[in-house]
XYZ file of C-alpha atoms in Angstrom:
559
model
C 78.610 50.044 23.077
C 76.993 52.940 22.895
C 80.532 55.013 24.369
C 82.765 52.768 22.544
C 84.234 50.835 24.685
C 85.124 47.185 24.546
C 84.246 43.928 25.492
C 87.253 43.476 27.237
C 87.039 47.111 28.633
C 83.725 46.131 30.445
C 85.050 42.892 31.963
C 87.870 45.287 33.878
C 85.190 47.738 34.696
C 83.424 47.042 38.248
C 79.882 45.671 39.094
C 77.720 45.915 42.003
C 75.266 43.421 42.777
C 72.545 44.274 45.420
C 71.199 41.275 47.036
C 72.498 37.976 48.127
C 69.609 35.678 47.263
C 69.492 33.372 45.032
C 69.468 35.918 41.689
C 72.187 38.074 42.762
C 74.265 34.650 43.641
C 73.841 33.089 40.256
C 74.179 36.606 38.766
C 77.699 36.835 40.181
C 78.538 33.584 39.143
C 77.868 34.107 35.539
C 79.783 37.334 35.669
C 82.425 35.919 36.829
C 82.536 33.048 33.985
C 82.236 35.237 31.799
C 85.886 37.378 32.546
C 84.360 40.082 34.546
C 87.094 40.868 36.960
C 85.202 43.139 39.882
C 82.099 41.768 41.150
C 81.100 42.544 44.491
C 77.599 41.514 46.339
C 76.236 43.785 48.678
C 73.889 42.110 51.343
C 72.450 43.409 54.429
C 71.912 39.785 55.442
C 74.321 37.542 58.047
C 74.136 34.801 55.311
C 73.329 34.456 51.612
C 70.279 32.833 50.652
C 67.418 36.023 50.683
C 63.797 35.075 50.418
C 63.280 31.660 48.750
C 60.264 30.949 46.531
C 60.295 27.740 45.207
C 62.737 25.483 44.163
C 66.254 26.499 43.086
C 69.161 24.688 41.515
C 71.999 26.127 39.238
C 73.418 23.933 36.430
C 77.015 24.244 38.085
C 76.141 22.788 41.517
C 73.906 19.728 41.276
C 71.491 19.391 44.564
C 71.874 17.159 47.325
C 69.142 14.463 48.468
C 66.867 16.357 50.808
C 67.553 15.839 54.560
C 64.056 14.309 55.107
C 63.823 12.710 51.978
C 61.898 10.015 53.665
C 59.823 12.561 56.223
C 58.860 14.951 53.138
C 58.347 12.371 50.401
C 61.449 13.504 48.326
C 60.637 17.203 48.977
C 63.512 20.163 49.884
C 62.799 22.487 52.736
C 63.926 25.586 53.301
C 67.337 24.236 55.477
C 68.402 22.733 52.598
C 67.487 25.443 50.079
C 69.771 27.224 52.693
C 72.681 24.841 53.381
C 72.866 24.916 48.861
C 73.125 28.300 48.671
C 75.725 28.938 51.297
C 77.418 25.822 49.503
C 77.185 27.699 46.489
C 78.760 31.074 47.607
C 81.745 29.025 49.519
C 82.543 27.189 46.173
C 81.965 30.265 43.309
C 81.910 33.494 45.522
C 84.749 33.309 48.281
C 85.523 37.371 48.882
C 82.861 38.583 46.788
C 79.891 39.186 49.317
C 79.943 41.994 51.594
C 77.433 40.927 54.247
C 75.959 43.221 57.092
C 76.000 46.141 54.702
C 72.752 48.058 54.179
C 72.100 50.303 51.274
C 70.729 53.029 51.743
C 70.856 55.181 48.611
C 71.628 54.425 44.647
C 72.663 57.312 42.599
C 73.992 58.386 39.264
C 78.285 58.749 39.618
C 79.934 61.950 38.913
C 78.976 63.151 35.389
C 75.951 60.850 34.785
C 78.665 57.834 34.855
C 78.386 54.872 36.648
C 76.819 54.478 39.952
C 77.326 56.008 43.544
C 76.164 53.469 46.266
C 75.823 54.576 49.830
C 75.910 52.261 52.503
C 75.812 51.620 56.031
C 77.620 48.508 58.040
C 75.449 47.237 60.453
C 78.293 45.892 62.055
C 79.729 49.373 63.137
C 77.251 52.244 62.454
C 79.936 53.042 59.634
C 78.268 54.854 56.334
C 80.600 54.741 52.983
C 80.092 55.171 49.202
C 81.415 52.967 46.775
C 81.348 53.659 43.097
C 80.278 51.193 40.969
C 80.308 50.858 36.509
C 77.193 49.115 36.574
C 74.283 47.646 39.296
C 72.098 44.726 39.057
C 69.575 44.972 41.430
C 68.685 41.998 43.182
C 66.430 43.143 45.890
C 63.404 40.936 44.593
C 61.669 43.891 44.169
C 59.264 43.126 47.651
C 60.931 42.008 50.874
C 59.615 44.347 53.012
C 56.495 43.621 54.892
C 53.187 45.023 53.607
C 51.330 45.838 57.129
C 48.622 47.863 56.483
C 48.101 51.265 59.040
C 44.563 50.424 60.786
C 46.048 47.126 61.387
C 49.881 47.584 62.238
C 50.751 46.648 66.332
C 51.104 50.762 66.918
C 47.324 50.687 65.881
C 46.533 47.555 67.862
C 47.747 49.014 71.209
C 46.408 52.356 70.319
C 43.374 50.454 70.387
C 44.054 48.671 73.282
C 44.193 45.235 71.810
C 45.493 42.908 74.596
C 46.585 40.118 72.170
C 49.712 40.111 69.287
C 49.967 40.869 66.112
C 52.651 39.610 64.132
C 53.729 39.947 60.288
C 54.248 36.523 58.449
C 57.815 37.701 58.278
C 58.069 37.367 62.183
C 56.522 34.100 62.048
C 58.824 31.517 62.479
C 61.008 33.266 64.759
C 58.298 33.322 66.879
C 56.403 30.207 66.456
C 57.726 28.232 69.514
C 56.442 30.878 71.679
C 53.550 30.790 69.766
C 52.770 26.574 70.405
C 54.100 27.256 74.250
C 51.202 29.731 74.465
C 48.939 27.438 72.996
C 49.549 24.551 75.223
C 48.987 26.052 78.303
C 45.688 28.492 77.402
C 43.423 25.721 75.791
C 40.799 28.898 73.966
C 44.291 30.180 72.552
C 42.831 31.275 68.685
C 44.321 32.955 66.467
C 42.791 35.139 63.228
C 45.096 34.904 59.832
C 43.978 38.239 57.493
C 45.044 37.162 54.329
C 44.044 34.566 51.382
C 47.619 33.352 49.642
C 50.202 31.021 49.859
C 51.596 32.426 53.120
C 47.983 32.370 55.090
C 47.218 29.152 54.199
C 50.294 27.554 55.020
C 50.848 29.329 58.249
C 46.866 28.472 59.188
C 47.548 24.613 58.635
C 50.579 24.578 60.190
C 48.711 26.154 63.387
C 45.658 23.763 62.570
C 47.936 20.545 63.017
C 48.822 21.506 66.360
C 45.460 21.454 67.239
C 45.346 25.925 67.905
C 41.623 27.064 66.240
C 42.896 28.960 63.477
C 40.259 31.519 61.493
C 41.576 32.432 58.022
C 40.047 36.197 56.849
C 40.530 38.101 53.600
C 38.395 39.786 51.087
C 39.133 37.791 48.311
C 40.737 34.033 49.251
C 42.879 32.517 47.097
C 42.377 29.255 46.015
C 45.380 27.503 44.744
C 44.774 24.763 41.733
C 46.162 21.539 42.188
C 48.678 20.794 39.008
C 51.252 17.725 39.031
C 54.284 19.852 39.303
C 56.101 18.200 36.083
C 53.366 20.063 33.945
C 54.627 23.181 35.446
C 58.195 22.473 34.380
C 57.385 21.495 31.270
C 55.296 23.263 28.417
C 52.141 21.544 27.836
C 51.037 24.573 30.469
C 51.883 27.388 28.734
C 50.898 26.483 25.295
C 47.209 26.161 26.880
C 46.999 29.145 28.412
C 45.470 32.648 26.461
C 48.538 34.160 25.321
C 50.116 31.967 22.841
C 52.859 33.701 20.601
C 56.179 31.797 20.521
C 54.463 28.336 20.547
C 52.168 28.478 17.630
C 50.006 25.687 18.912
C 46.258 25.367 20.090
C 45.408 22.514 21.911
C 41.784 23.190 22.919
C 43.220 25.379 26.367
C 39.900 26.822 27.845
C 38.414 22.788 27.804
C 41.745 22.025 29.913
C 41.666 24.714 32.189
C 37.405 24.139 32.841
C 38.561 20.555 33.806
C 40.805 22.024 36.410
C 38.024 24.774 37.557
C 35.525 21.923 38.084
C 38.667 20.033 40.157
C 38.898 23.293 41.735
C 35.241 24.352 42.636
C 33.826 20.480 43.884
C 36.968 20.248 45.963
C 36.313 18.331 48.695
C 33.193 20.558 49.313
C 35.467 23.204 49.427
C 32.716 25.705 47.317
C 30.758 25.134 50.192
C 32.714 27.145 52.627
C 34.013 30.130 50.916
C 31.976 32.252 48.665
C 33.888 32.290 44.833
C 31.716 35.428 44.505
C 34.810 37.633 43.258
C 36.695 34.298 41.594
C 37.081 34.562 38.033
C 38.215 31.435 35.954
C 41.726 29.768 36.322
C 42.201 30.369 32.900
C 42.007 34.078 32.976
C 44.683 33.939 36.045
C 46.297 31.119 37.493
C 47.291 30.060 41.302
C 49.070 27.052 41.292
C 51.075 24.439 43.632
C 52.455 21.192 43.218
C 50.010 19.437 45.919
C 49.032 16.966 43.569
C 45.507 15.963 44.258
C 45.877 17.709 47.935
C 47.172 16.691 51.205
C 45.027 14.850 54.088
C 46.412 17.260 56.621
C 46.443 20.664 54.041
C 44.994 23.704 54.206
C 42.218 22.211 52.015
C 40.892 19.222 54.280
C 41.766 20.784 57.140
C 39.018 23.592 56.086
C 36.643 21.108 55.175
C 37.201 19.008 58.777
C 36.130 22.358 60.518
C 39.903 23.186 62.172
C 40.420 26.091 59.759
C 37.013 28.469 60.231
C 37.025 30.251 56.929
C 36.138 34.088 56.592
C 35.571 34.847 53.329
C 34.596 37.204 51.218
C 35.135 40.136 53.970
C 37.990 42.381 54.806
C 40.006 43.510 58.405
C 39.065 46.954 59.118
C 40.682 47.567 62.514
C 40.469 46.513 66.334
C 37.397 46.241 68.654
C 36.826 48.340 71.198
C 36.610 45.103 73.359
C 40.553 44.732 73.745
C 40.366 41.175 72.284
C 38.840 41.145 68.676
C 39.283 42.148 65.114
C 36.546 43.853 63.588
C 35.523 43.326 60.043
C 34.025 45.482 57.475
C 30.911 43.875 57.710
C 30.710 44.507 61.704
C 31.411 41.194 62.356
C 33.911 40.390 64.949
C 36.988 37.616 65.571
C 38.602 36.959 68.779
C 42.078 36.603 68.812
C 44.958 36.207 71.309
C 47.368 36.406 68.072
C 46.377 38.474 64.562
C 48.794 37.386 61.897
C 48.533 39.471 59.037
C 49.962 37.901 55.542
C 49.687 40.752 54.078
C 52.547 40.312 51.386
C 55.182 42.535 50.874
C 56.160 45.900 49.586
C 58.892 47.620 47.567
C 62.517 47.081 48.839
C 63.568 49.832 46.156
C 61.269 52.885 47.927
C 63.818 53.771 50.559
C 67.169 52.995 48.114
C 65.865 55.351 45.276
C 65.575 59.393 45.684
C 62.652 60.458 43.691
C 65.216 62.493 41.462
C 67.054 58.962 40.542
C 63.513 57.624 39.930
C 62.991 59.644 37.474
C 65.986 59.897 36.022
C 66.713 55.949 35.156
C 62.786 55.316 34.485
C 61.348 53.136 37.477
C 58.786 54.644 38.451
C 54.585 53.933 37.451
C 52.860 55.325 35.363
C 49.302 55.374 34.471
C 47.765 52.525 32.303
C 47.827 53.499 28.516
C 44.447 52.675 26.776
C 44.983 49.591 24.864
C 43.769 50.013 21.395
C 40.436 47.814 20.971
C 41.669 45.554 17.838
C 45.212 45.222 18.682
C 45.024 41.321 20.082
C 42.088 40.836 18.126
C 43.759 38.015 16.342
C 44.304 36.441 19.673
C 40.999 33.989 19.648
C 41.936 32.738 23.134
C 41.227 36.520 24.349
C 37.621 36.122 23.716
C 35.039 37.355 26.101
C 37.702 38.135 28.125
C 36.349 39.033 32.313
C 36.095 42.937 32.993
C 39.630 44.335 34.233
C 39.545 46.655 36.833
C 38.715 50.569 36.315
C 41.002 52.526 33.592
C 42.224 55.003 36.856
C 42.772 52.200 39.133
C 45.617 50.698 36.683
C 48.953 51.217 37.047
C 52.357 50.454 34.670
C 55.846 50.319 34.692
C 58.403 50.868 31.665
C 60.537 47.838 32.373
C 62.165 46.406 29.268
C 61.453 42.688 29.604
C 60.870 43.280 33.248
C 65.178 43.471 33.049
C 66.261 46.743 31.845
C 64.643 50.379 32.593
C 63.006 51.426 29.023
C 64.100 54.775 29.542
C 68.194 53.291 30.288
C 68.171 51.191 28.027
C 70.760 52.292 25.438
C 73.179 53.004 28.527
C 73.876 49.321 29.456
C 75.081 49.991 32.916
C 71.692 49.070 35.343
C 69.594 45.735 35.206
C 67.207 44.159 37.462
C 66.538 40.333 38.555
C 65.112 38.555 40.963
C 61.655 39.728 40.614
C 60.211 37.190 38.736
C 58.243 33.642 40.056
C 58.509 30.356 38.285
C 57.926 27.084 38.481
C 61.843 27.104 37.538
C 62.994 29.729 39.844
C 66.510 28.083 39.092
C 66.586 28.052 35.239
C 64.853 31.164 35.056
C 67.449 33.578 37.304
C 70.276 31.521 34.871
C 68.770 32.357 31.995
C 68.291 36.176 32.440
C 71.571 36.102 34.387
C 73.717 35.081 31.106
C 71.104 37.654 29.273
C 72.370 40.411 31.955
C 75.844 39.122 31.362
C 75.428 39.880 27.048
C 73.667 42.947 27.890
C 76.532 44.834 29.880
C 79.380 43.095 27.617
C 77.563 45.001 24.389
C 77.195 41.500 22.856
C 74.959 41.162 19.528
C 71.380 40.635 20.763
C 68.095 41.525 19.696
C 67.324 44.939 21.355
C 65.436 48.346 20.873
C 67.503 50.719 19.368
C 66.316 53.834 21.154
C 64.910 54.449 24.162
C 61.644 55.481 22.540
C 60.962 51.615 20.612
C 62.044 50.339 23.799
C 59.136 52.119 25.943
C 56.421 51.707 22.621
C 56.862 47.801 22.957
C 56.883 47.705 26.820
C 53.648 49.495 26.720
C 52.393 47.628 23.641
C 52.493 44.489 25.675
C 51.548 45.381 29.144
C 48.320 45.858 27.057
C 48.115 42.272 25.827
C 48.841 40.888 29.085
C 46.126 43.801 30.539
C 44.159 41.922 28.047
C 45.457 37.649 29.843
C 45.362 38.189 32.978
C 42.221 41.332 33.309
C 41.937 41.041 37.164
C 45.431 41.335 38.191
C 47.702 43.770 35.706
C 47.597 46.396 38.270
C 49.369 48.551 41.278
C 47.761 48.926 44.441
C 46.051 52.205 43.094
C 46.996 55.659 44.103
C 49.246 54.624 47.160
C 52.226 53.144 45.327
C 51.996 56.685 42.798
C 52.117 59.000 46.542
C 55.326 56.497 47.594
C 57.783 58.382 45.164
C 55.831 56.589 42.361
C 58.463 53.364 42.905
C 56.726 50.253 42.200
C 55.153 48.832 45.739
C 54.404 45.123 44.577
C 55.984 42.071 42.827
C 57.450 42.797 39.805
C 57.075 39.493 37.675
C 59.623 39.198 33.966
C 57.425 38.576 31.531
C 58.348 37.706 28.328
C 57.248 41.316 27.527
C 57.711 43.610 30.030
C 57.326 44.303 33.547
C 53.102 43.648 34.694
C 52.398 43.498 38.324
C 50.670 40.732 39.996
C 51.088 38.180 37.039
C 52.616 35.459 37.954
C 54.494 33.408 35.084
C 54.225 29.971 37.068
C 52.698 28.986 33.296
C 54.295 31.308 31.270
C 57.786 30.770 32.206
C 59.020 28.706 29.199
C 57.802 30.852 26.399
C 59.576 33.930 28.990
C 62.913 31.629 28.888
C 63.524 31.141 25.431
C 62.576 34.528 24.268
C 65.497 35.768 26.286
C 67.930 33.124 24.714
C 66.468 34.263 21.258
C 67.052 37.755 22.332
C 71.095 36.552 22.110
C 70.449 34.301 19.492
C 70.925 30.866 21.050
C 68.797 27.763 20.863
C 65.085 27.905 22.027
C 63.549 24.680 23.476
C 66.236 23.186 24.681
C 64.274 19.852 26.073
C 63.644 18.320 23.201
C 61.247 15.942 21.912
C 59.384 15.385 18.501
C 56.430 16.805 17.322
C 54.046 14.973 19.479
C 56.231 14.784 22.799
C 58.072 17.997 23.407
C 55.237 19.951 25.498
C 55.803 17.244 28.387
C 59.385 17.660 28.444
C 60.620 18.542 31.942
C 62.901 21.594 31.548
C 66.025 21.558 33.288
C 68.959 23.301 34.235
C 71.744 21.002 32.340
C 70.041 22.308 29.377
C 71.410 25.366 30.094
C 74.769 24.560 31.608
C 77.053 25.754 28.178
C 75.620 28.632 27.768
C 78.811 30.498 29.010
C 80.124 28.829 25.976
C 77.539 29.118 23.588
C 77.633 32.681 24.126
C 81.644 33.006 23.566
C 81.601 31.084 20.612
C 78.404 33.379 18.892
C 80.549 36.811 19.959
C 83.529 35.220 18.401
C 81.691 34.578 15.296
C 80.140 38.243 15.081
C 83.251 39.632 15.307
C 83.921 37.888 12.505
C 81.237 39.156 10.023
């Protein structure tokens, strides 16, 4: 440890975990298993769970069969996940969670040591400052609804719009009311602004209830249909355009050309929406686990005309007629309800001052120019699509997506929960172990200086800009003007934090990199030279990580 502390003394010091979602829960559990004596989770919510994307299960608690397994084809639903998280918290974290506690400010403690966290008790309104030696930020990167001002409810009211405007975060709580209004109004019409997965799921649900839906977006995001078992194995990783740890090539472009062909010919979908702005899936994959599609899924409903696609286009504001959404090309779409599937903004910008952002190094900066021959040996990166202009590319300096490079030698601050993978439970658990080892001062593969951490983060950000050139960016100047805090989702990559980049296919390599950092065995799913890419990766592989780390720690101490 940089201050000469021992692992035993670190275990006696307090750890504050911000957020009670999956990342916060498994981080607290792992720290307690490793002997940390004072671990506390802070959450503004009344229950655990946070914002869940994907399927989660941790090695210490098996997942029961879904409650509606016959109806949903053995798939988990939201109620199953919430029940699982609540059981996990009740079993392992009783008394460790402060509910309805809103974090107002996180700042350095006295003399630059530790952290002071100002909170508000949402039940009483009282404010209090709690001090922690270490902080793990598990707020997920994005949890605040992102609502463009021209489309906000306030703008709608000022324009005289008579309908209702909701963000997707409000959809579930208003669903019964929406369905009731649609029953009494046969002409009830909904416009969904956005083209991502939330937009597609919501529009599909409403269409299945017989409600007319229009989906509007500049670029309609189309998700490839990839068998789920492939997403939780290594095959697609070694077929992507970044191959480092796995020194193998199996004709990756041919594989993704196959999926491109399936996508563009998928049930006439190409006829319904322009792919003017689309690029090959090889350069930026979005996927789901629908297999070959569902009869009442988004694509099928669009083909049947039950969902009207208005893309590429962009919502500009509200029409003067009081009942329509105005589009950039001058079209208007009549709507009784407008649903803004416009995503989420940073959960960080309200809890850090400009001074703390600068001291900690969690701000953004203009993306550095990558040397032309830096990644020339990556043959899979030949002939990349054009990237966004350099002036529109912004980057962050967070090492491995887990620790601000500027703060890396202090070992008192880390970030978890801001990762999008096909196996988030596995990823968050490995990350929790990495952070515990980092805080305990275990012997790890880490940069020895801040400068080295910054240089490595910048270098590999350049690689990711090459690999997914259309998607490595922060929303231009907007977030730079909002306190220089990243205003988009942060995704953990094996190299760095890269915005708008999914780990859906690359996650196995990212997790193996973290295991290598800890000096632990990688590629745990087994198999031989032929079968290993197809082996499903499960949390059972990492059930003994705490013990493995303890054994290694003791061996390192004897050297």
